[in-house]
Amino acid sequence: MIDRLILVVALAAAVAVVVWGLRRRPPVGRRSVNRSGLPAGVYLLTSDGCDTCDRARSKLIGLGVAHTELSWQNNPAVFERLGIDAVPSVLQIDSTGSGTWWRGGVPRRPFRLP
């Protein structure tokens, strides 16, 4: 009986840890961006005091991705023009000014660099 109780408690703890981890991780969605008005490159979109932005920055650096950081406080026109409503986000812009917006963080799958 004690063995079953220990097993149930351990299983409940494992489920709680998984749920907690998934809730902390923002969903990363992908959307096309047309005529961004930005030069080709990778952009990390942030906001002051954003802990998840710090993690996204570290992840891009760890992946060796050269990027430009645009904060909402310093670049509100870019956020408004592109409809950016979540930070951290990553923009990958090609030479035509179009590209991809990953809403909510750095994409899990590798992306092609310009």
CSV table of N, CA and C in Angstrom, one decimal:
chain,number,residue,atom,x,y,z
A,1,MET,N,0.8,-1.2,0.0
A,1,MET,CA,0.0,0.0,0.0
A,1,MET,C,0.9,1.3,0.0
A,2,ILE,N,1.9,1.3,0.8
A,2,ILE,CA,2.8,2.4,0.9
A,2,ILE,C,3.5,2.6,-0.5
A,3,ASP,N,3.9,1.5,-1.1
A,3,ASP,CA,4.5,1.6,-2.5
A,3,ASP,C,3.6,2.3,-3.5
A,4,ARG,N,2.4,2.0,-3.5
A,4,ARG,CA,1.4,2.6,-4.4
A,4,ARG,C,1.3,4.1,-4.1
A,5,LEU,N,1.2,4.4,-2.8
A,5,LEU,CA,1.1,5.8,-2.4
A,5,LEU,C,2.3,6.6,-2.9
A,6,ILE,N,3.5,6.0,-2.7
A,6,ILE,CA,4.8,6.7,-3.2
A,6,ILE,C,4.7,6.9,-4.7
A,7,LEU,N,4.3,5.9,-5.4
A,7,LEU,CA,4.2,5.9,-6.9
A,7,LEU,C,3.2,7.0,-7.3
A,8,VAL,N,2.1,7.1,-6.7
A,8,VAL,CA,1.1,8.1,-7.0
A,8,VAL,C,1.6,9.5,-6.7
A,9,VAL,N,2.3,9.7,-5.6
A,9,VAL,CA,2.8,11.0,-5.3
A,9,VAL,C,3.9,11.4,-6.3
A,10,ALA,N,4.8,10.4,-6.6
A,10,ALA,CA,5.9,10.7,-7.6
A,10,ALA,C,5.3,11.1,-8.9
A,11,LEU,N,4.3,10.4,-9.4
A,11,LEU,CA,3.6,10.6,-10.7
A,11,LEU,C,3.0,12.0,-10.7
A,12,ALA,N,2.3,12.3,-9.6
A,12,ALA,CA,1.7,13.7,-9.5
A,12,ALA,C,2.7,14.8,-9.5
A,13,ALA,N,3.8,14.6,-8.8
A,13,ALA,CA,4.9,15.6,-8.8
A,13,ALA,C,5.5,15.7,-10.2
A,14,ALA,N,5.7,14.6,-11.0
A,14,ALA,CA,6.2,14.7,-12.3
A,14,ALA,C,5.2,15.4,-13.2
A,15,VAL,N,3.9,15.2,-13.1
A,15,VAL,CA,3.0,15.9,-13.9
A,15,VAL,C,3.0,17.4,-13.6
A,16,ALA,N,3.1,17.7,-12.3
A,16,ALA,CA,3.1,19.1,-11.9
A,16,ALA,C,4.3,19.8,-12.5
A,17,VAL,N,5.5,19.2,-12.5
A,17,VAL,CA,6.7,19.8,-13.1
A,17,VAL,C,6.5,20.0,-14.6
A,18,VAL,N,6.0,19.1,-15.3
A,18,VAL,CA,5.8,19.2,-16.7
A,18,VAL,C,4.8,20.3,-17.0
A,19,VAL,N,3.7,20.4,-16.3
A,19,VAL,CA,2.7,21.5,-16.5
A,19,VAL,C,3.3,22.8,-16.2
A,20,TRP,N,4.1,22.9,-15.1
A,20,TRP,CA,4.7,24.2,-14.8
A,20,TRP,C,5.7,24.6,-15.9
A,21,GLY,N,6.5,23.7,-16.4
A,21,GLY,CA,7.4,24.0,-17.5
A,21,GLY,C,6.7,24.5,-18.7
A,22,LEU,N,5.6,23.8,-19.1
A,22,LEU,CA,4.9,24.2,-20.3
A,22,LEU,C,4.2,25.5,-20.2
A,23,ARG,N,3.8,25.9,-19.0
A,23,ARG,CA,3.1,27.2,-18.8
A,23,ARG,C,4.1,28.3,-18.9
A,24,ARG,N,5.3,28.1,-18.5
A,24,ARG,CA,6.4,29.1,-18.5
A,24,ARG,C,6.9,29.4,-19.9
A,25,ARG,N,6.8,28.4,-20.8
A,25,ARG,CA,7.3,28.6,-22.1
A,25,ARG,C,6.2,29.2,-23.0
A,26,PRO,N,6.5,30.4,-23.6
A,26,PRO,CA,5.5,31.0,-24.4
A,26,PRO,C,5.4,30.3,-25.8
A,27,PRO,N,4.2,30.2,-26.3
A,27,PRO,CA,4.0,29.5,-27.6
A,27,PRO,C,4.7,30.4,-28.7
A,28,VAL,N,5.3,29.7,-29.6
A,28,VAL,CA,6.0,30.4,-30.7
A,28,VAL,C,5.2,30.1,-32.0
A,29,GLY,N,4.6,31.2,-32.5
A,29,GLY,CA,3.8,31.1,-33.7
A,29,GLY,C,4.6,31.7,-34.8
A,30,ARG,N,4.3,31.3,-36.1
A,30,ARG,CA,5.0,31.8,-37.2
A,30,ARG,C,4.0,32.6,-38.2
A,31,ARG,N,4.5,33.7,-38.7
A,31,ARG,CA,3.6,34.5,-39.6
A,31,ARG,C,4.5,35.2,-40.6
A,32,SER,N,4.0,35.3,-41.8
A,32,SER,CA,4.8,36.0,-42.9
A,32,SER,C,4.6,37.5,-42.7
A,33,VAL,N,5.7,38.2,-43.0
A,33,VAL,CA,5.7,39.7,-42.9
A,33,VAL,C,6.1,40.2,-44.3
A,34,ASN,N,5.3,41.2,-44.8
A,34,ASN,CA,5.6,41.8,-46.1
A,34,ASN,C,6.0,43.2,-45.9
A,35,ARG,N,6.9,43.7,-46.7
A,35,ARG,CA,7.4,45.1,-46.8
A,35,ARG,C,7.6,45.6,-45.3
A,36,SER,N,8.5,45.1,-44.6
A,36,SER,CA,8.8,45.4,-43.3
A,36,SER,C,9.4,46.8,-43.1
A,37,GLY,N,10.1,47.2,-44.2
A,37,GLY,CA,10.9,48.5,-44.1
A,37,GLY,C,12.2,48.3,-43.3
A,38,LEU,N,12.6,47.1,-43.0
A,38,LEU,CA,13.8,46.9,-42.3
A,38,LEU,C,14.8,46.2,-43.3
A,39,PRO,N,16.1,46.5,-43.0
A,39,PRO,CA,17.2,45.9,-43.8
A,39,PRO,C,17.2,44.4,-43.5
A,40,ALA,N,17.7,43.6,-44.4
A,40,ALA,CA,17.9,42.1,-44.3
A,40,ALA,C,18.6,41.8,-43.0
A,41,GLY,N,18.1,40.8,-42.3
A,41,GLY,CA,18.8,40.4,-41.0
A,41,GLY,C,17.8,39.7,-40.1
A,42,VAL,N,18.3,39.4,-38.9
A,42,VAL,CA,17.5,38.8,-37.8
A,42,VAL,C,17.4,39.9,-36.8
A,43,TYR,N,16.1,40.0,-36.3
A,43,TYR,CA,15.8,41.0,-35.3
A,43,TYR,C,15.2,40.4,-34.1
A,44,LEU,N,15.6,40.7,-32.9
A,44,LEU,CA,15.0,40.3,-31.6
A,44,LEU,C,14.2,41.4,-31.1
A,45,LEU,N,12.9,41.2,-31.0
A,45,LEU,CA,12.0,42.3,-30.5
A,45,LEU,C,11.7,42.1,-29.0
A,46,THR,N,12.0,43.1,-28.3
A,46,THR,CA,12.0,43.0,-26.8
A,46,THR,C,11.3,44.2,-26.2
A,47,SER,N,11.2,44.1,-24.9
A,47,SER,CA,10.7,45.2,-24.0
A,47,SER,C,11.5,45.3,-22.8
A,48,ASP,N,11.6,46.5,-22.2
A,48,ASP,CA,12.4,46.6,-21.0
A,48,ASP,C,11.8,45.8,-19.9
A,49,GLY,N,12.7,45.1,-19.1
A,49,GLY,CA,12.2,44.4,-17.9
A,49,GLY,C,11.6,43.0,-18.3
A,50,CYS,N,11.8,42.5,-19.5
A,50,CYS,CA,11.2,41.3,-19.9
A,50,CYS,C,12.2,40.1,-19.7
A,51,ASP,N,11.9,39.3,-18.7
A,51,ASP,CA,12.7,38.1,-18.4
A,51,ASP,C,12.8,37.1,-19.6
A,52,THR,N,11.7,36.9,-20.2
A,52,THR,CA,11.7,35.9,-21.3
A,52,THR,C,12.5,36.5,-22.5
A,53,CYS,N,12.6,37.8,-22.6
A,53,CYS,CA,13.4,38.4,-23.6
A,53,CYS,C,14.9,38.2,-23.4
A,54,ASP,N,15.3,38.2,-22.1
A,54,ASP,CA,16.7,37.8,-21.7
A,54,ASP,C,17.0,36.4,-22.1
A,55,ARG,N,16.1,35.5,-21.9
A,55,ARG,CA,16.3,34.1,-22.3
A,55,ARG,C,16.4,33.9,-23.8
A,56,ALA,N,15.5,34.7,-24.5
A,56,ALA,CA,15.6,34.6,-26.0
A,56,ALA,C,16.9,35.2,-26.5
A,57,ARG,N,17.4,36.3,-25.9
A,57,ARG,CA,18.7,36.9,-26.3
A,57,ARG,C,19.8,35.8,-26.1
A,58,SER,N,19.8,35.2,-25.0
A,58,SER,CA,20.8,34.2,-24.7
A,58,SER,C,20.8,33.0,-25.6
A,59,LYS,N,19.5,32.6,-26.0
A,59,LYS,CA,19.4,31.5,-26.9
A,59,LYS,C,20.0,31.9,-28.3
A,60,LEU,N,19.6,33.1,-28.8
A,60,LEU,CA,20.2,33.5,-30.1
A,60,LEU,C,21.7,33.6,-30.1
A,61,ILE,N,22.2,34.1,-29.0
A,61,ILE,CA,23.7,34.2,-28.8
A,61,ILE,C,24.3,32.8,-28.8
A,62,GLY,N,23.7,31.9,-28.1
A,62,GLY,CA,24.1,30.5,-28.0
A,62,GLY,C,24.1,29.8,-29.3
A,63,LEU,N,23.2,30.2,-30.1
A,63,LEU,CA,23.1,29.6,-31.5
A,63,LEU,C,24.0,30.2,-32.5
A,64,GLY,N,24.7,31.3,-32.0
A,64,GLY,CA,25.6,32.1,-32.9
A,64,GLY,C,24.9,32.9,-34.0
A,65,VAL,N,23.6,33.3,-33.7
A,65,VAL,CA,22.9,34.1,-34.6
A,65,VAL,C,23.1,35.6,-34.4
A,66,ALA,N,23.7,36.2,-35.4
A,66,ALA,CA,23.9,37.7,-35.3
A,66,ALA,C,22.6,38.3,-35.5
A,67,HIS,N,22.2,39.2,-34.6
A,67,HIS,CA,20.9,39.9,-34.6
A,67,HIS,C,21.0,41.3,-34.2
A,68,THR,N,19.9,42.0,-34.5
A,68,THR,CA,19.8,43.4,-34.0
A,68,THR,C,18.6,43.4,-33.1
A,69,GLU,N,18.7,44.0,-31.9
A,69,GLU,CA,17.6,44.1,-30.9
A,69,GLU,C,16.9,45.4,-31.1
A,70,LEU,N,15.5,45.2,-31.2
A,70,LEU,CA,14.6,46.4,-31.2
A,70,LEU,C,13.7,46.3,-30.0
A,71,SER,N,13.8,47.3,-29.2
A,71,SER,CA,12.9,47.3,-28.0
A,71,SER,C,11.6,48.2,-28.3
A,72,TRP,N,10.5,47.8,-27.7
A,72,TRP,CA,9.3,48.5,-27.9
A,72,TRP,C,9.4,49.9,-27.4
A,73,GLN,N,10.1,50.2,-26.4
A,73,GLN,CA,10.2,51.5,-25.8
A,73,GLN,C,11.0,52.4,-26.8
A,74,ASN,N,12.0,51.9,-27.5
A,74,ASN,CA,12.8,52.7,-28.4
A,74,ASN,C,12.4,52.7,-29.9
A,75,ASN,N,11.5,51.7,-30.2
A,75,ASN,CA,11.1,51.6,-31.6
A,75,ASN,C,9.6,51.3,-31.8
A,76,PRO,N,8.7,52.1,-31.1
A,76,PRO,CA,7.3,51.8,-31.2
A,76,PRO,C,6.7,51.8,-32.6
A,77,ALA,N,7.3,52.6,-33.5
A,77,ALA,CA,6.7,52.7,-34.8
A,77,ALA,C,6.9,51.4,-35.6
A,78,VAL,N,8.0,50.7,-35.3
A,78,VAL,CA,8.2,49.4,-36.0
A,78,VAL,C,7.2,48.4,-35.5
A,79,PHE,N,7.0,48.4,-34.2
A,79,PHE,CA,6.0,47.4,-33.6
A,79,PHE,C,4.6,47.7,-34.1
A,80,GLU,N,4.3,49.0,-34.2
A,80,GLU,CA,2.9,49.4,-34.7
A,80,GLU,C,2.7,49.0,-36.1
A,81,ARG,N,3.7,49.4,-37.0
A,81,ARG,CA,3.6,49.2,-38.4
A,81,ARG,C,3.5,47.7,-38.7
A,82,LEU,N,4.2,46.8,-38.0
A,82,LEU,CA,4.2,45.4,-38.3
A,82,LEU,C,3.2,44.6,-37.5
A,83,GLY,N,2.5,45.3,-36.6
A,83,GLY,CA,1.5,44.6,-35.8
A,83,GLY,C,2.1,43.7,-34.7
A,84,ILE,N,3.3,44.0,-34.3
A,84,ILE,CA,3.9,43.1,-33.3
A,84,ILE,C,3.2,43.3,-31.9
A,85,ASP,N,2.7,42.3,-31.4
A,85,ASP,CA,1.9,42.4,-30.1
A,85,ASP,C,2.5,41.5,-29.0
A,86,ALA,N,3.7,40.9,-29.2
A,86,ALA,CA,4.2,40.0,-28.2
A,86,ALA,C,5.7,40.1,-28.2
A,87,VAL,N,6.3,40.1,-27.0
A,87,VAL,CA,7.8,40.0,-26.9
A,87,VAL,C,8.1,38.8,-26.0
A,88,PRO,N,9.2,38.2,-26.1
A,88,PRO,CA,10.1,38.3,-27.2
A,88,PRO,C,9.5,37.8,-28.5
A,89,SER,N,10.0,38.3,-29.6
A,89,SER,CA,9.6,37.8,-30.9
A,89,SER,C,10.9,37.9,-31.8
A,90,VAL,N,10.9,37.2,-32.8
A,90,VAL,CA,12.1,37.2,-33.7
A,90,VAL,C,11.6,37.5,-35.1
A,91,LEU,N,12.2,38.4,-35.8
A,91,LEU,CA,11.9,38.7,-37.2
A,91,LEU,C,13.1,38.3,-38.0
A,92,GLN,N,12.9,37.6,-39.1
A,92,GLN,CA,13.9,37.3,-40.1
A,92,GLN,C,13.5,37.9,-41.4
A,93,ILE,N,14.3,38.9,-41.8
A,93,ILE,CA,13.9,39.7,-43.0
A,93,ILE,C,14.9,39.4,-44.1
A,94,ASP,N,14.4,39.2,-45.3
A,94,ASP,CA,15.3,38.9,-46.4
A,94,ASP,C,15.6,40.2,-47.2
A,95,SER,N,16.3,40.1,-48.3
A,95,SER,CA,16.7,41.3,-49.0
A,95,SER,C,15.6,42.1,-49.7
A,96,THR,N,14.4,41.5,-49.8
A,96,THR,CA,13.2,42.2,-50.4
A,96,THR,C,12.5,43.0,-49.3
A,97,GLY,N,12.9,42.8,-48.0
A,97,GLY,CA,12.1,43.5,-47.0
A,97,GLY,C,11.0,42.6,-46.4
A,98,SER,N,10.8,41.5,-46.9
A,98,SER,CA,9.8,40.6,-46.4
A,98,SER,C,10.5,39.5,-45.6
A,99,GLY,N,9.7,38.7,-44.9
A,99,GLY,CA,10.3,37.6,-44.1
A,99,GLY,C,9.3,36.9,-43.2
A,100,THR,N,9.8,36.5,-42.0
A,100,THR,CA,9.0,35.7,-41.1
A,100,THR,C,9.1,36.3,-39.7
A,101,TRP,N,7.9,36.3,-39.0
A,101,TRP,CA,7.9,36.7,-37.6
A,101,TRP,C,7.5,35.5,-36.8
A,102,TRP,N,8.4,35.2,-35.8
A,102,TRP,CA,8.1,34.2,-34.8
A,102,TRP,C,7.6,34.9,-33.6
A,103,ARG,N,6.3,34.8,-33.3
A,103,ARG,CA,5.7,35.4,-32.2
A,103,ARG,C,5.9,34.6,-30.9
A,104,GLY,N,6.5,35.2,-29.9
A,104,GLY,CA,6.6,34.6,-28.6
A,104,GLY,C,8.0,34.0,-28.3
A,105,GLY,N,9.0,34.2,-29.1
A,105,GLY,CA,10.3,33.7,-28.8
A,105,GLY,C,11.1,33.2,-30.0
A,106,VAL,N,12.2,32.5,-29.7
A,106,VAL,CA,13.0,32.0,-30.7
A,106,VAL,C,12.4,30.7,-31.2
A,107,PRO,N,12.4,30.4,-32.5
A,107,PRO,CA,11.8,29.2,-33.0
A,107,PRO,C,12.5,28.0,-32.5
A,108,ARG,N,11.8,26.9,-32.3
A,108,ARG,CA,12.5,25.7,-31.8
A,108,ARG,C,13.3,25.0,-32.9
A,109,ARG,N,12.7,25.1,-34.1
A,109,ARG,CA,13.4,24.5,-35.3
A,109,ARG,C,14.4,25.5,-35.8
A,110,PRO,N,15.5,25.0,-36.3
A,110,PRO,CA,16.5,26.0,-36.9
A,110,PRO,C,15.9,26.7,-38.0
A,111,PHE,N,16.3,28.0,-38.2
A,111,PHE,CA,15.8,28.8,-39.3
A,111,PHE,C,17.0,29.2,-40.1
A,112,ARG,N,16.7,29.5,-41.4
A,112,ARG,CA,17.7,29.9,-42.4
A,112,ARG,C,18.1,31.3,-42.1
A,113,LEU,N,19.4,31.6,-42.0
A,113,LEU,CA,19.9,32.9,-41.8
A,113,LEU,C,20.0,33.6,-43.1
A,114,PRO,N,19.8,34.9,-43.1
A,114,PRO,CA,19.9,35.7,-44.4
A,114,PRO,C,21.4,35.8,-44.8
